[in-house]
C-alpha cells in the first residue's frame, strides 16, 4: 500500500508548504499531527490528500481543487460544471461537489467525466461563485 500524498496550505502565511524533512515540516501519520521543527502546528495547516487521479492535462488532483467537469451529451453539446474535489467520509470516495440551479449540493463521481483543474479553494474560491447557473445535470 502506498503512503498517502498531501499538499499543505499554511493558513497564516497564505502559501503552500512542502511536508518533507528538508523543509522542517513533518506529518505524523500515526496521530495525524503536523510539526515544524518539532513544534505542533496542526491548527495552522490545512492538508489536502491526493486522490490518486490526474486531470485531463496530467496534473495530480487533490482535495480542495476547483475543477471544471465536461459532460459531452449525445447531441454533441458540452455542458460544463465547476465544483470542488471532496473526500466523502461516509462513502469513502472522492467526489466533485457543486451546487445545481436549485442551490442543492450535488456530487459527481470524479472517475467518470473528463476533469480540468482550474484552481484551489485556498487560492481561488471566487471561481465557485455563480459558475453553475447555466448548467445542470
PDB file of N, CA, C and O in Angstrom, residues 60-136:
ATOM      1  N   UNK A  60      -1.901  16.242 -10.961  1.00  0.00           N
ATOM      2  CA  UNK A  60      -2.463  15.476  -9.850  1.00  0.00           C
ATOM      3  C   UNK A  60      -3.671  16.212  -9.265  1.00  0.00           C
ATOM      4  O   UNK A  60      -3.625  17.421  -9.041  1.00  0.00           O
ATOM      5  N   UNK A  61      -4.735  15.455  -9.001  1.00  0.00           N
ATOM      6  CA  UNK A  61      -5.948  16.025  -8.417  1.00  0.00           C
ATOM      7  C   UNK A  61      -5.930  15.777  -6.903  1.00  0.00           C
ATOM      8  O   UNK A  61      -5.822  14.644  -6.451  1.00  0.00           O
ATOM      9  N   UNK A  62      -6.036  16.887  -6.144  1.00  0.00           N
ATOM     10  CA  UNK A  62      -6.066  16.839  -4.685  1.00  0.00           C
ATOM     11  C   UNK A  62      -7.417  17.314  -4.183  1.00  0.00           C
ATOM     12  O   UNK A  62      -8.143  18.035  -4.883  1.00  0.00           O
ATOM     13  N   UNK A  63      -7.730  16.937  -2.942  1.00  0.00           N
ATOM     14  CA  UNK A  63      -8.892  17.515  -2.281  1.00  0.00           C
ATOM     15  C   UNK A  63      -8.742  19.033  -2.337  1.00  0.00           C
ATOM     16  O   UNK A  63      -7.636  19.549  -2.275  1.00  0.00           O
ATOM     17  N   UNK A  64      -9.856  19.723  -2.449  1.00  0.00           N
ATOM     18  CA  UNK A  64      -9.816  21.176  -2.463  1.00  0.00           C
ATOM     19  C   UNK A  64      -9.571  21.783  -3.827  1.00  0.00           C
ATOM     20  O   UNK A  64      -9.752  22.982  -4.001  1.00  0.00           O
ATOM     21  N   UNK A  65      -9.163  20.963  -4.805  1.00  0.00           N
ATOM     22  CA  UNK A  65      -9.006  21.509  -6.156  1.00  0.00           C
ATOM     23  C   UNK A  65     -10.367  21.942  -6.675  1.00  0.00           C
ATOM     24  O   UNK A  65     -11.380  21.265  -6.456  1.00  0.00           O
ATOM     25  N   UNK A  66     -10.383  23.066  -7.362  1.00  0.00           N
ATOM     26  CA  UNK A  66     -11.572  23.503  -8.076  1.00  0.00           C
ATOM     27  C   UNK A  66     -11.403  22.982  -9.497  1.00  0.00           C
ATOM     28  O   UNK A  66     -10.370  23.207 -10.119  1.00  0.00           O
ATOM     29  N   UNK A  67     -12.396  22.264  -9.954  1.00  0.00           N
ATOM     30  CA  UNK A  67     -12.285  21.621 -11.260  1.00  0.00           C
ATOM     31  C   UNK A  67     -13.457  21.997 -12.159  1.00  0.00           C
ATOM     32  O   UNK A  67     -14.543  22.300 -11.686  1.00  0.00           O
ATOM     33  N   UNK A  68     -13.168  21.976 -13.453  1.00  0.00           N
ATOM     34  CA  UNK A  68     -14.210  22.114 -14.469  1.00  0.00           C
ATOM     35  C   UNK A  68     -14.429  20.720 -15.037  1.00  0.00           C
ATOM     36  O   UNK A  68     -13.493  20.071 -15.493  1.00  0.00           O
ATOM     37  N   UNK A  69     -15.655  20.278 -14.989  1.00  0.00           N
ATOM     38  CA  UNK A  69     -16.018  18.953 -15.491  1.00  0.00           C
ATOM     39  C   UNK A  69     -16.786  19.147 -16.787  1.00  0.00           C
ATOM     40  O   UNK A  69     -17.664  20.003 -16.879  1.00  0.00           O
ATOM     41  N   UNK A  70     -16.448  18.354 -17.778  1.00  0.00           N
ATOM     42  CA  UNK A  70     -17.134  18.429 -19.062  1.00  0.00           C
ATOM     43  C   UNK A  70     -17.966  17.177 -19.259  1.00  0.00           C
ATOM     44  O   UNK A  70     -17.459  16.070 -19.185  1.00  0.00           O
ATOM     45  N   UNK A  71     -19.253  17.385 -19.501  1.00  0.00           N
ATOM     46  CA  UNK A  71     -20.178  16.285 -19.789  1.00  0.00           C
ATOM     47  C   UNK A  71     -20.580  16.422 -21.250  1.00  0.00           C
ATOM     48  O   UNK A  71     -21.294  17.347 -21.621  1.00  0.00           O
ATOM     49  N   UNK A  72     -20.068  15.528 -22.082  1.00  0.00           N
ATOM     50  CA  UNK A  72     -20.396  15.562 -23.505  1.00  0.00           C
ATOM     51  C   UNK A  72     -21.689  14.782 -23.712  1.00  0.00           C
ATOM     52  O   UNK A  72     -21.739  13.576 -23.526  1.00  0.00           O
ATOM     53  N   UNK A  73     -22.723  15.485 -24.069  1.00  0.00           N
ATOM     54  CA  UNK A  73     -24.028  14.864 -24.270  1.00  0.00           C
ATOM     55  C   UNK A  73     -24.081  14.151 -25.618  1.00  0.00           C
ATOM     56  O   UNK A  73     -23.265  14.392 -26.494  1.00  0.00           O
ATOM     57  N   UNK A  74     -25.063  13.307 -25.776  1.00  0.00           N
ATOM     58  CA  UNK A  74     -25.219  12.533 -27.016  1.00  0.00           C
ATOM     59  C   UNK A  74     -25.437  13.424 -28.239  1.00  0.00           C
ATOM     60  O   UNK A  74     -25.095  13.056 -29.344  1.00  0.00           O
ATOM     61  N   UNK A  75     -25.983  14.600 -28.019  1.00  0.00           N
ATOM     62  CA  UNK A  75     -26.217  15.512 -29.138  1.00  0.00           C
ATOM     63  C   UNK A  75     -24.960  16.311 -29.491  1.00  0.00           C
ATOM     64  O   UNK A  75     -25.016  17.212 -30.329  1.00  0.00           O
ATOM     65  N   UNK A  76     -23.835  16.010 -28.844  1.00  0.00           N
ATOM     66  CA  UNK A  76     -22.575  16.682 -29.135  1.00  0.00           C
ATOM     67  C   UNK A  76     -22.356  17.959 -28.353  1.00  0.00           C
ATOM     68  O   UNK A  76     -21.301  18.571 -28.435  1.00  0.00           O
ATOM     69  N   UNK A  77     -23.345  18.362 -27.591  1.00  0.00           N
ATOM     70  CA  UNK A  77     -23.228  19.581 -26.793  1.00  0.00           C
ATOM     71  C   UNK A  77     -22.436  19.288 -25.517  1.00  0.00           C
ATOM     72  O   UNK A  77     -22.685  18.295 -24.843  1.00  0.00           O
ATOM     73  N   UNK A  78     -21.464  20.144 -25.200  1.00  0.00           N
ATOM     74  CA  UNK A  78     -20.710  20.013 -23.960  1.00  0.00           C
ATOM     75  C   UNK A  78     -21.362  20.858 -22.881  1.00  0.00           C
ATOM     76  O   UNK A  78     -21.705  22.023 -23.113  1.00  0.00           O
ATOM     77  N   UNK A  79     -21.538  20.267 -21.704  1.00  0.00           N
ATOM     78  CA  UNK A  79     -22.035  21.002 -20.546  1.00  0.00           C
ATOM     79  C   UNK A  79     -20.917  21.000 -19.516  1.00  0.00           C
ATOM     80  O   UNK A  79     -20.321  19.960 -19.236  1.00  0.00           O
ATOM     81  N   UNK A  80     -20.614  22.182 -18.966  1.00  0.00           N
ATOM     82  CA  UNK A  80     -19.520  22.317 -18.010  1.00  0.00           C
ATOM     83  C   UNK A  80     -20.061  22.595 -16.614  1.00  0.00           C
ATOM     84  O   UNK A  80     -21.022  23.334 -16.449  1.00  0.00           O
ATOM     85  N   UNK A  81     -19.420  22.000 -15.633  1.00  0.00           N
ATOM     86  CA  UNK A  81     -19.751  22.197 -14.236  1.00  0.00           C
ATOM     87  C   UNK A  81     -18.477  22.606 -13.518  1.00  0.00           C
ATOM     88  O   UNK A  81     -17.393  22.124 -13.850  1.00  0.00           O
ATOM     89  N   UNK A  82     -18.596  23.490 -12.548  1.00  0.00           N
ATOM     90  CA  UNK A  82     -17.470  23.888 -11.716  1.00  0.00           C
ATOM     91  C   UNK A  82     -17.762  23.366 -10.311  1.00  0.00           C
ATOM     92  O   UNK A  82     -18.847  23.602  -9.772  1.00  0.00           O
ATOM     93  N   UNK A  83     -16.800  22.658  -9.720  1.00  0.00           N
ATOM     94  CA  UNK A  83     -17.008  22.123  -8.380  1.00  0.00           C
ATOM     95  C   UNK A  83     -15.696  21.926  -7.652  1.00  0.00           C
ATOM     96  O   UNK A  83     -14.620  22.207  -8.176  1.00  0.00           O
ATOM     97  N   UNK A  84     -15.813  21.450  -6.431  1.00  0.00           N
ATOM     98  CA  UNK A  84     -14.653  21.231  -5.560  1.00  0.00           C
ATOM     99  C   UNK A  84     -14.499  19.740  -5.301  1.00  0.00           C
ATOM    100  O   UNK A  84     -15.484  19.040  -5.046  1.00  0.00           O
ATOM    101  N   UNK A  85     -13.259  19.269  -5.339  1.00  0.00           N
ATOM    102  CA  UNK A  85     -12.974  17.877  -5.034  1.00  0.00           C
ATOM    103  C   UNK A  85     -13.031  17.698  -3.521  1.00  0.00           C
ATOM    104  O   UNK A  85     -12.382  18.426  -2.774  1.00  0.00           O
ATOM    105  N   UNK A  86     -13.831  16.752  -3.089  1.00  0.00           N
ATOM    106  CA  UNK A  86     -14.004  16.479  -1.658  1.00  0.00           C
ATOM    107  C   UNK A  86     -13.880  14.981  -1.412  1.00  0.00           C
ATOM    108  O   UNK A  86     -14.198  14.177  -2.277  1.00  0.00           O
ATOM    109  N   UNK A  87     -13.460  14.649  -0.188  1.00  0.00           N
ATOM    110  CA  UNK A  87     -13.475  13.256   0.237  1.00  0.00           C
ATOM    111  C   UNK A  87     -14.757  13.054   1.025  1.00  0.00           C
ATOM    112  O   UNK A  87     -15.017  13.761   1.998  1.00  0.00           O
ATOM    113  N   UNK A  88     -15.582  12.123   0.600  1.00  0.00           N
ATOM    114  CA  UNK A  88     -16.854  11.849   1.255  1.00  0.00           C
ATOM    115  C   UNK A  88     -16.623  10.724   2.256  1.00  0.00           C
ATOM    116  O   UNK A  88     -16.522   9.550   1.877  1.00  0.00           O
ATOM    117  N   UNK A  89     -16.504  11.079   3.504  1.00  0.00           N
ATOM    118  CA  UNK A  89     -16.122  10.138   4.559  1.00  0.00           C
ATOM    119  C   UNK A  89     -17.102   8.982   4.687  1.00  0.00           C
ATOM    120  O   UNK A  89     -16.696   7.827   4.762  1.00  0.00           O
ATOM    121  N   UNK A  90     -18.390   9.277   4.692  1.00  0.00           N
ATOM    122  CA  UNK A  90     -19.378   8.223   4.923  1.00  0.00           C
ATOM    123  C   UNK A  90     -19.387   7.174   3.815  1.00  0.00           C
ATOM    124  O   UNK A  90     -19.802   6.046   4.007  1.00  0.00           O
ATOM    125  N   UNK A  91     -18.924   7.567   2.611  1.00  0.00           N
ATOM    126  CA  UNK A  91     -18.886   6.641   1.483  1.00  0.00           C
ATOM    127  C   UNK A  91     -17.484   6.197   1.115  1.00  0.00           C
ATOM    128  O   UNK A  91     -17.307   5.315   0.290  1.00  0.00           O
ATOM    129  N   UNK A  92     -16.479   6.848   1.704  1.00  0.00           N
ATOM    130  CA  UNK A  92     -15.067   6.531   1.450  1.00  0.00           C
ATOM    131  C   UNK A  92     -14.707   6.674  -0.024  1.00  0.00           C
ATOM    132  O   UNK A  92     -14.097   5.791  -0.613  1.00  0.00           O
ATOM    133  N   UNK A  93     -15.067   7.800  -0.641  1.00  0.00           N
ATOM    134  CA  UNK A  93     -14.698   8.045  -2.025  1.00  0.00           C
ATOM    135  C   UNK A  93     -14.531   9.543  -2.257  1.00  0.00           C
ATOM    136  O   UNK A  93     -15.041  10.362  -1.512  1.00  0.00           O
ATOM    137  N   UNK A  94     -13.783   9.876  -3.314  1.00  0.00           N
ATOM    138  CA  UNK A  94     -13.613  11.270  -3.719  1.00  0.00           C
ATOM    139  C   UNK A  94     -14.712  11.609  -4.714  1.00  0.00           C
ATOM    140  O   UNK A  94     -15.072  10.804  -5.568  1.00  0.00           O
ATOM    141  N   UNK A  95     -15.236  12.829  -4.593  1.00  0.00           N
ATOM    142  CA  UNK A  95     -16.301  13.279  -5.475  1.00  0.00           C
ATOM    143  C   UNK A  95     -16.099  14.756  -5.786  1.00  0.00           C
ATOM    144  O   UNK A  95     -15.313  15.438  -5.139  1.00  0.00           O
ATOM    145  N   UNK A  96     -16.829  15.235  -6.771  1.00  0.00           N
ATOM    146  CA  UNK A  96     -16.840  16.654  -7.096  1.00  0.00           C
ATOM    147  C   UNK A  96     -18.164  17.210  -6.590  1.00  0.00           C
ATOM    148  O   UNK A  96     -19.235  16.754  -6.977  1.00  0.00           O
ATOM    149  N   UNK A  97     -18.060  18.182  -5.693  1.00  0.00           N
ATOM    150  CA  UNK A  97     -19.255  18.797  -5.104  1.00  0.00           C
ATOM    151  C   UNK A  97     -19.534  20.120  -5.805  1.00  0.00           C
ATOM    152  O   UNK A  97     -18.640  20.937  -5.982  1.00  0.00           O
ATOM    153  N   UNK A  98     -20.793  20.313  -6.221  1.00  0.00           N
ATOM    154  CA  UNK A  98     -21.188  21.594  -6.800  1.00  0.00           C
ATOM    155  C   UNK A  98     -22.646  21.865  -6.434  1.00  0.00           C
ATOM    156  O   UNK A  98     -23.342  20.995  -5.924  1.00  0.00           O
ATOM    157  N   UNK A  99     -23.076  23.092  -6.685  1.00  0.00           N
ATOM    158  CA  UNK A  99     -24.470  23.455  -6.443  1.00  0.00           C
ATOM    159  C   UNK A  99     -25.202  23.506  -7.778  1.00  0.00           C
ATOM    160  O   UNK A  99     -24.737  24.125  -8.717  1.00  0.00           O
ATOM    161  N   UNK A 100     -26.377  22.854  -7.824  1.00  0.00           N
ATOM    162  CA  UNK A 100     -27.165  22.879  -9.056  1.00  0.00           C
ATOM    163  C   UNK A 100     -27.991  24.163  -9.124  1.00  0.00           C
ATOM    164  O   UNK A 100     -27.872  25.040  -8.261  1.00  0.00           O
ATOM    165  N   UNK A 101     -28.816  24.280 -10.143  1.00  0.00           N
ATOM    166  CA  UNK A 101     -29.601  25.500 -10.344  1.00  0.00           C
ATOM    167  C   UNK A 101     -30.526  25.816  -9.180  1.00  0.00           C
ATOM    168  O   UNK A 101     -30.803  26.975  -8.894  1.00  0.00           O
ATOM    169  N   UNK A 102     -30.991  24.782  -8.488  1.00  0.00           N
ATOM    170  CA  UNK A 102     -31.882  24.975  -7.343  1.00  0.00           C
ATOM    171  C   UNK A 102     -31.120  25.310  -6.067  1.00  0.00           C
ATOM    172  O   UNK A 102     -31.721  25.566  -5.032  1.00  0.00           O
ATOM    173  N   UNK A 103     -29.788  25.290  -6.141  1.00  0.00           N
ATOM    174  CA  UNK A 103     -28.984  25.581  -4.956  1.00  0.00           C
ATOM    175  C   UNK A 103     -28.671  24.362  -4.115  1.00  0.00           C
ATOM    176  O   UNK A 103     -28.069  24.476  -3.046  1.00  0.00           O
ATOM    177  N   UNK A 104     -29.081  23.187  -4.587  1.00  0.00           N
ATOM    178  CA  UNK A 104     -28.813  21.950  -3.856  1.00  0.00           C
ATOM    179  C   UNK A 104     -27.374  21.499  -4.095  1.00  0.00           C
ATOM    180  O   UNK A 104     -26.830  21.686  -5.189  1.00  0.00           O
ATOM    181  N   UNK A 105     -26.781  20.881  -3.093  1.00  0.00           N
ATOM    182  CA  UNK A 105     -25.443  20.321  -3.256  1.00  0.00           C
ATOM    183  C   UNK A 105     -25.563  18.972  -3.955  1.00  0.00           C
ATOM    184  O   UNK A 105     -26.361  18.130  -3.571  1.00  0.00           O
ATOM    185  N   UNK A 106     -24.782  18.805  -5.004  1.00  0.00           N
ATOM    186  CA  UNK A 106     -24.794  17.592  -5.816  1.00  0.00           C
ATOM    187  C   UNK A 106     -23.366  17.057  -5.873  1.00  0.00           C
ATOM    188  O   UNK A 106     -22.410  17.818  -5.871  1.00  0.00           O
ATOM    189  N   UNK A 107     -23.235  15.733  -5.921  1.00  0.00           N
ATOM    190  CA  UNK A 107     -21.915  15.106  -6.007  1.00  0.00           C
ATOM    191  C   UNK A 107     -21.800  14.334  -7.320  1.00  0.00           C
ATOM    192  O   UNK A 107     -22.698  13.592  -7.686  1.00  0.00           O
ATOM    193  N   UNK A 108     -20.695  14.560  -8.024  1.00  0.00           N
ATOM    194  CA  UNK A 108     -20.396  13.830  -9.253  1.00  0.00           C
ATOM    195  C   UNK A 108     -19.269  12.859  -8.966  1.00  0.00           C
ATOM    196  O   UNK A 108     -18.327  13.192  -8.243  1.00  0.00           O
ATOM    197  N   UNK A 109     -19.334  11.694  -9.558  1.00  0.00           N
ATOM    198  CA  UNK A 109     -18.249  10.721  -9.432  1.00  0.00           C
ATOM    199  C   UNK A 109     -17.039  11.253 -10.183  1.00  0.00           C
ATOM    200  O   UNK A 109     -17.095  11.483 -11.387  1.00  0.00           O
ATOM    201  N   UNK A 110     -15.951  11.452  -9.478  1.00  0.00           N
ATOM    202  CA  UNK A 110     -14.749  12.046 -10.055  1.00  0.00           C
ATOM    203  C   UNK A 110     -14.106  11.144 -11.108  1.00  0.00           C
ATOM    204  O   UNK A 110     -13.332  11.597 -11.944  1.00  0.00           O
ATOM    205  N   UNK A 111     -14.422   9.871 -11.109  1.00  0.00           N
ATOM    206  CA  UNK A 111     -13.808   8.923 -12.033  1.00  0.00           C
ATOM    207  C   UNK A 111     -14.460   8.883 -13.408  1.00  0.00           C
ATOM    208  O   UNK A 111     -13.918   8.278 -14.320  1.00  0.00           O
ATOM    209  N   UNK A 112     -15.611   9.498 -13.578  1.00  0.00           N
ATOM    210  CA  UNK A 112     -16.392   9.293 -14.788  1.00  0.00           C
ATOM    211  C   UNK A 112     -16.137  10.322 -15.881  1.00  0.00           C
ATOM    212  O   UNK A 112     -15.945   9.971 -17.042  1.00  0.00           O
ATOM    213  N   UNK A 113     -16.145  11.596 -15.560  1.00  0.00           N
ATOM    214  CA  UNK A 113     -16.108  12.638 -16.573  1.00  0.00           C
ATOM    215  C   UNK A 113     -14.736  13.299 -16.683  1.00  0.00           C
ATOM    216  O   UNK A 113     -14.022  13.400 -15.688  1.00  0.00           O
ATOM    217  N   UNK A 114     -14.369  13.772 -17.887  1.00  0.00           N
ATOM    218  CA  UNK A 114     -13.103  14.498 -18.039  1.00  0.00           C
ATOM    219  C   UNK A 114     -13.084  15.734 -17.132  1.00  0.00           C
ATOM    220  O   UNK A 114     -14.058  16.464 -17.047  1.00  0.00           O
ATOM    221  N   UNK A 115     -11.977  15.929 -16.449  1.00  0.00           N
ATOM    222  CA  UNK A 115     -11.855  16.965 -15.439  1.00  0.00           C
ATOM    223  C   UNK A 115     -10.618  17.812 -15.701  1.00  0.00           C
ATOM    224  O   UNK A 115      -9.574  17.289 -16.054  1.00  0.00           O
ATOM    225  N   UNK A 116     -10.744  19.126 -15.480  1.00  0.00           N
ATOM    226  CA  UNK A 116      -9.605  20.041 -15.611  1.00  0.00           C
ATOM    227  C   UNK A 116      -9.489  20.871 -14.330  1.00  0.00           C
ATOM    228  O   UNK A 116     -10.465  21.497 -13.903  1.00  0.00           O
ATOM    229  N   UNK A 117      -8.315  20.882 -13.731  1.00  0.00           N
ATOM    230  CA  UNK A 117      -8.083  21.704 -12.542  1.00  0.00           C
ATOM    231  C   UNK A 117      -7.992  23.163 -12.986  1.00  0.00           C
ATOM    232  O   UNK A 117      -7.229  23.499 -13.884  1.00  0.00           O
ATOM    233  N   UNK A 118      -8.776  24.029 -12.330  1.00  0.00           N
ATOM    234  CA  UNK A 118      -8.728  25.455 -12.655  1.00  0.00           C
ATOM    235  C   UNK A 118      -8.321  26.305 -11.456  1.00  0.00           C
ATOM    236  O   UNK A 118      -8.153  27.512 -11.587  1.00  0.00           O
ATOM    237  N   UNK A 119      -8.166  25.684 -10.285  1.00  0.00           N
ATOM    238  CA  UNK A 119      -7.761  26.432  -9.101  1.00  0.00           C
ATOM    239  C   UNK A 119      -7.834  25.574  -7.861  1.00  0.00           C
ATOM    240  O   UNK A 119      -7.954  24.355  -7.927  1.00  0.00           O
ATOM    241  N   UNK A 120      -7.758  26.230  -6.707  1.00  0.00           N
ATOM    242  CA  UNK A 120      -7.855  25.558  -5.417  1.00  0.00           C
ATOM    243  C   UNK A 120      -8.615  26.465  -4.461  1.00  0.00           C
ATOM    244  O   UNK A 120      -8.496  27.696  -4.538  1.00  0.00           O
ATOM    245  N   UNK A 121      -9.400  25.874  -3.569  1.00  0.00           N
ATOM    246  CA  UNK A 121     -10.232  26.664  -2.663  1.00  0.00           C
ATOM    247  C   UNK A 121      -9.417  27.623  -1.798  1.00  0.00           C
ATOM    248  O   UNK A 121      -9.918  28.674  -1.412  1.00  0.00           O
ATOM    249  N   UNK A 122      -8.178  27.301  -1.502  1.00  0.00           N
ATOM    250  CA  UNK A 122      -7.351  28.179  -0.670  1.00  0.00           C
ATOM    251  C   UNK A 122      -6.909  29.435  -1.416  1.00  0.00           C
ATOM    252  O   UNK A 122      -6.619  30.449  -0.801  1.00  0.00           O
ATOM    253  N   UNK A 123      -6.864  29.368  -2.726  1.00  0.00           N
ATOM    254  CA  UNK A 123      -6.356  30.486  -3.511  1.00  0.00           C
ATOM    255  C   UNK A 123      -7.396  31.127  -4.432  1.00  0.00           C
ATOM    256  O   UNK A 123      -7.280  32.301  -4.756  1.00  0.00           O
ATOM    257  N   UNK A 124      -8.398  30.370  -4.865  1.00  0.00           N
ATOM    258  CA  UNK A 124      -9.305  30.845  -5.906  1.00  0.00           C
ATOM    259  C   UNK A 124     -10.769  30.575  -5.601  1.00  0.00           C
ATOM    260  O   UNK A 124     -11.523  30.208  -6.495  1.00  0.00           O
ATOM    261  N   UNK A 125     -11.204  30.772  -4.377  1.00  0.00           N
ATOM    262  CA  UNK A 125     -12.585  30.436  -4.017  1.00  0.00           C
ATOM    263  C   UNK A 125     -13.608  31.232  -4.830  1.00  0.00           C
ATOM    264  O   UNK A 125     -14.747  30.799  -4.995  1.00  0.00           O
ATOM    265  N   UNK A 126     -13.205  32.377  -5.382  1.00  0.00           N
ATOM    266  CA  UNK A 126     -14.122  33.178  -6.193  1.00  0.00           C
ATOM    267  C   UNK A 126     -14.580  32.432  -7.444  1.00  0.00           C
ATOM    268  O   UNK A 126     -15.624  32.745  -8.011  1.00  0.00           O
ATOM    269  N   UNK A 127     -13.827  31.414  -7.865  1.00  0.00           N
ATOM    270  CA  UNK A 127     -14.216  30.631  -9.040  1.00  0.00           C
ATOM    271  C   UNK A 127     -15.514  29.851  -8.818  1.00  0.00           C
ATOM    272  O   UNK A 127     -16.154  29.431  -9.774  1.00  0.00           O
ATOM    273  N   UNK A 128     -15.882  29.672  -7.570  1.00  0.00           N
ATOM    274  CA  UNK A 128     -17.078  28.888  -7.248  1.00  0.00           C
ATOM    275  C   UNK A 128     -18.352  29.722  -7.212  1.00  0.00           C
ATOM    276  O   UNK A 128     -19.446  29.184  -7.146  1.00  0.00           O
ATOM    277  N   UNK A 129     -18.219  31.034  -7.273  1.00  0.00           N
ATOM    278  CA  UNK A 129     -19.383  31.914  -7.138  1.00  0.00           C
ATOM    279  C   UNK A 129     -20.134  32.041  -8.456  1.00  0.00           C
ATOM    280  O   UNK A 129     -19.636  32.595  -9.415  1.00  0.00           O
ATOM    281  N   UNK A 130     -21.329  31.470  -8.513  1.00  0.00           N
ATOM    282  CA  UNK A 130     -22.211  31.644  -9.658  1.00  0.00           C
ATOM    283  C   UNK A 130     -21.805  30.932 -10.925  1.00  0.00           C
ATOM    284  O   UNK A 130     -22.336  31.224 -11.983  1.00  0.00           O
ATOM    285  N   UNK A 131     -20.881  29.984 -10.867  1.00  0.00           N
ATOM    286  CA  UNK A 131     -20.389  29.331 -12.080  1.00  0.00           C
ATOM    287  C   UNK A 131     -21.359  28.322 -12.671  1.00  0.00           C
ATOM    288  O   UNK A 131     -21.291  28.045 -13.853  1.00  0.00           O
ATOM    289  N   UNK A 132     -22.261  27.752 -11.901  1.00  0.00           N
ATOM    290  CA  UNK A 132     -23.122  26.686 -12.413  1.00  0.00           C
ATOM    291  C   UNK A 132     -24.540  27.171 -12.690  1.00  0.00           C
ATOM    292  O   UNK A 132     -25.464  26.386 -12.737  1.00  0.00           O
ATOM    293  N   UNK A 133     -24.705  28.448 -12.892  1.00  0.00           N
ATOM    294  CA  UNK A 133     -26.053  28.980 -13.096  1.00  0.00           C
ATOM    295  C   UNK A 133     -26.644  28.582 -14.446  1.00  0.00           C
ATOM    296  O   UNK A 133     -27.836  28.545 -14.607  1.00  0.00           O
ATOM    297  N   UNK A 134     -25.796  28.279 -15.426  1.00  0.00           N
ATOM    298  CA  UNK A 134     -26.296  27.988 -16.768  1.00  0.00           C
ATOM    299  C   UNK A 134     -26.361  26.505 -17.084  1.00  0.00           C
ATOM    300  O   UNK A 134     -26.749  26.116 -18.156  1.00  0.00           O
ATOM    301  N   UNK A 135     -25.904  25.669 -16.145  1.00  0.00           N
ATOM    302  CA  UNK A 135     -25.858  24.244 -16.477  1.00  0.00           C
ATOM    303  C   UNK A 135     -26.271  23.385 -15.294  1.00  0.00           C
ATOM    304  O   UNK A 135     -26.150  23.795 -14.156  1.00  0.00           O
ATOM    305  N   UNK A 136     -26.774  22.224 -15.618  1.00  0.00           N
ATOM    306  CA  UNK A 136     -27.168  21.283 -14.576  1.00  0.00           C
ATOM    307  C   UNK A 136     -27.297  19.907 -15.205  1.00  0.00           C
ATOM    308  O   UNK A 136     -27.722  19.759 -16.344  1.00  0.00           O
TER     309      UNK A 136
END
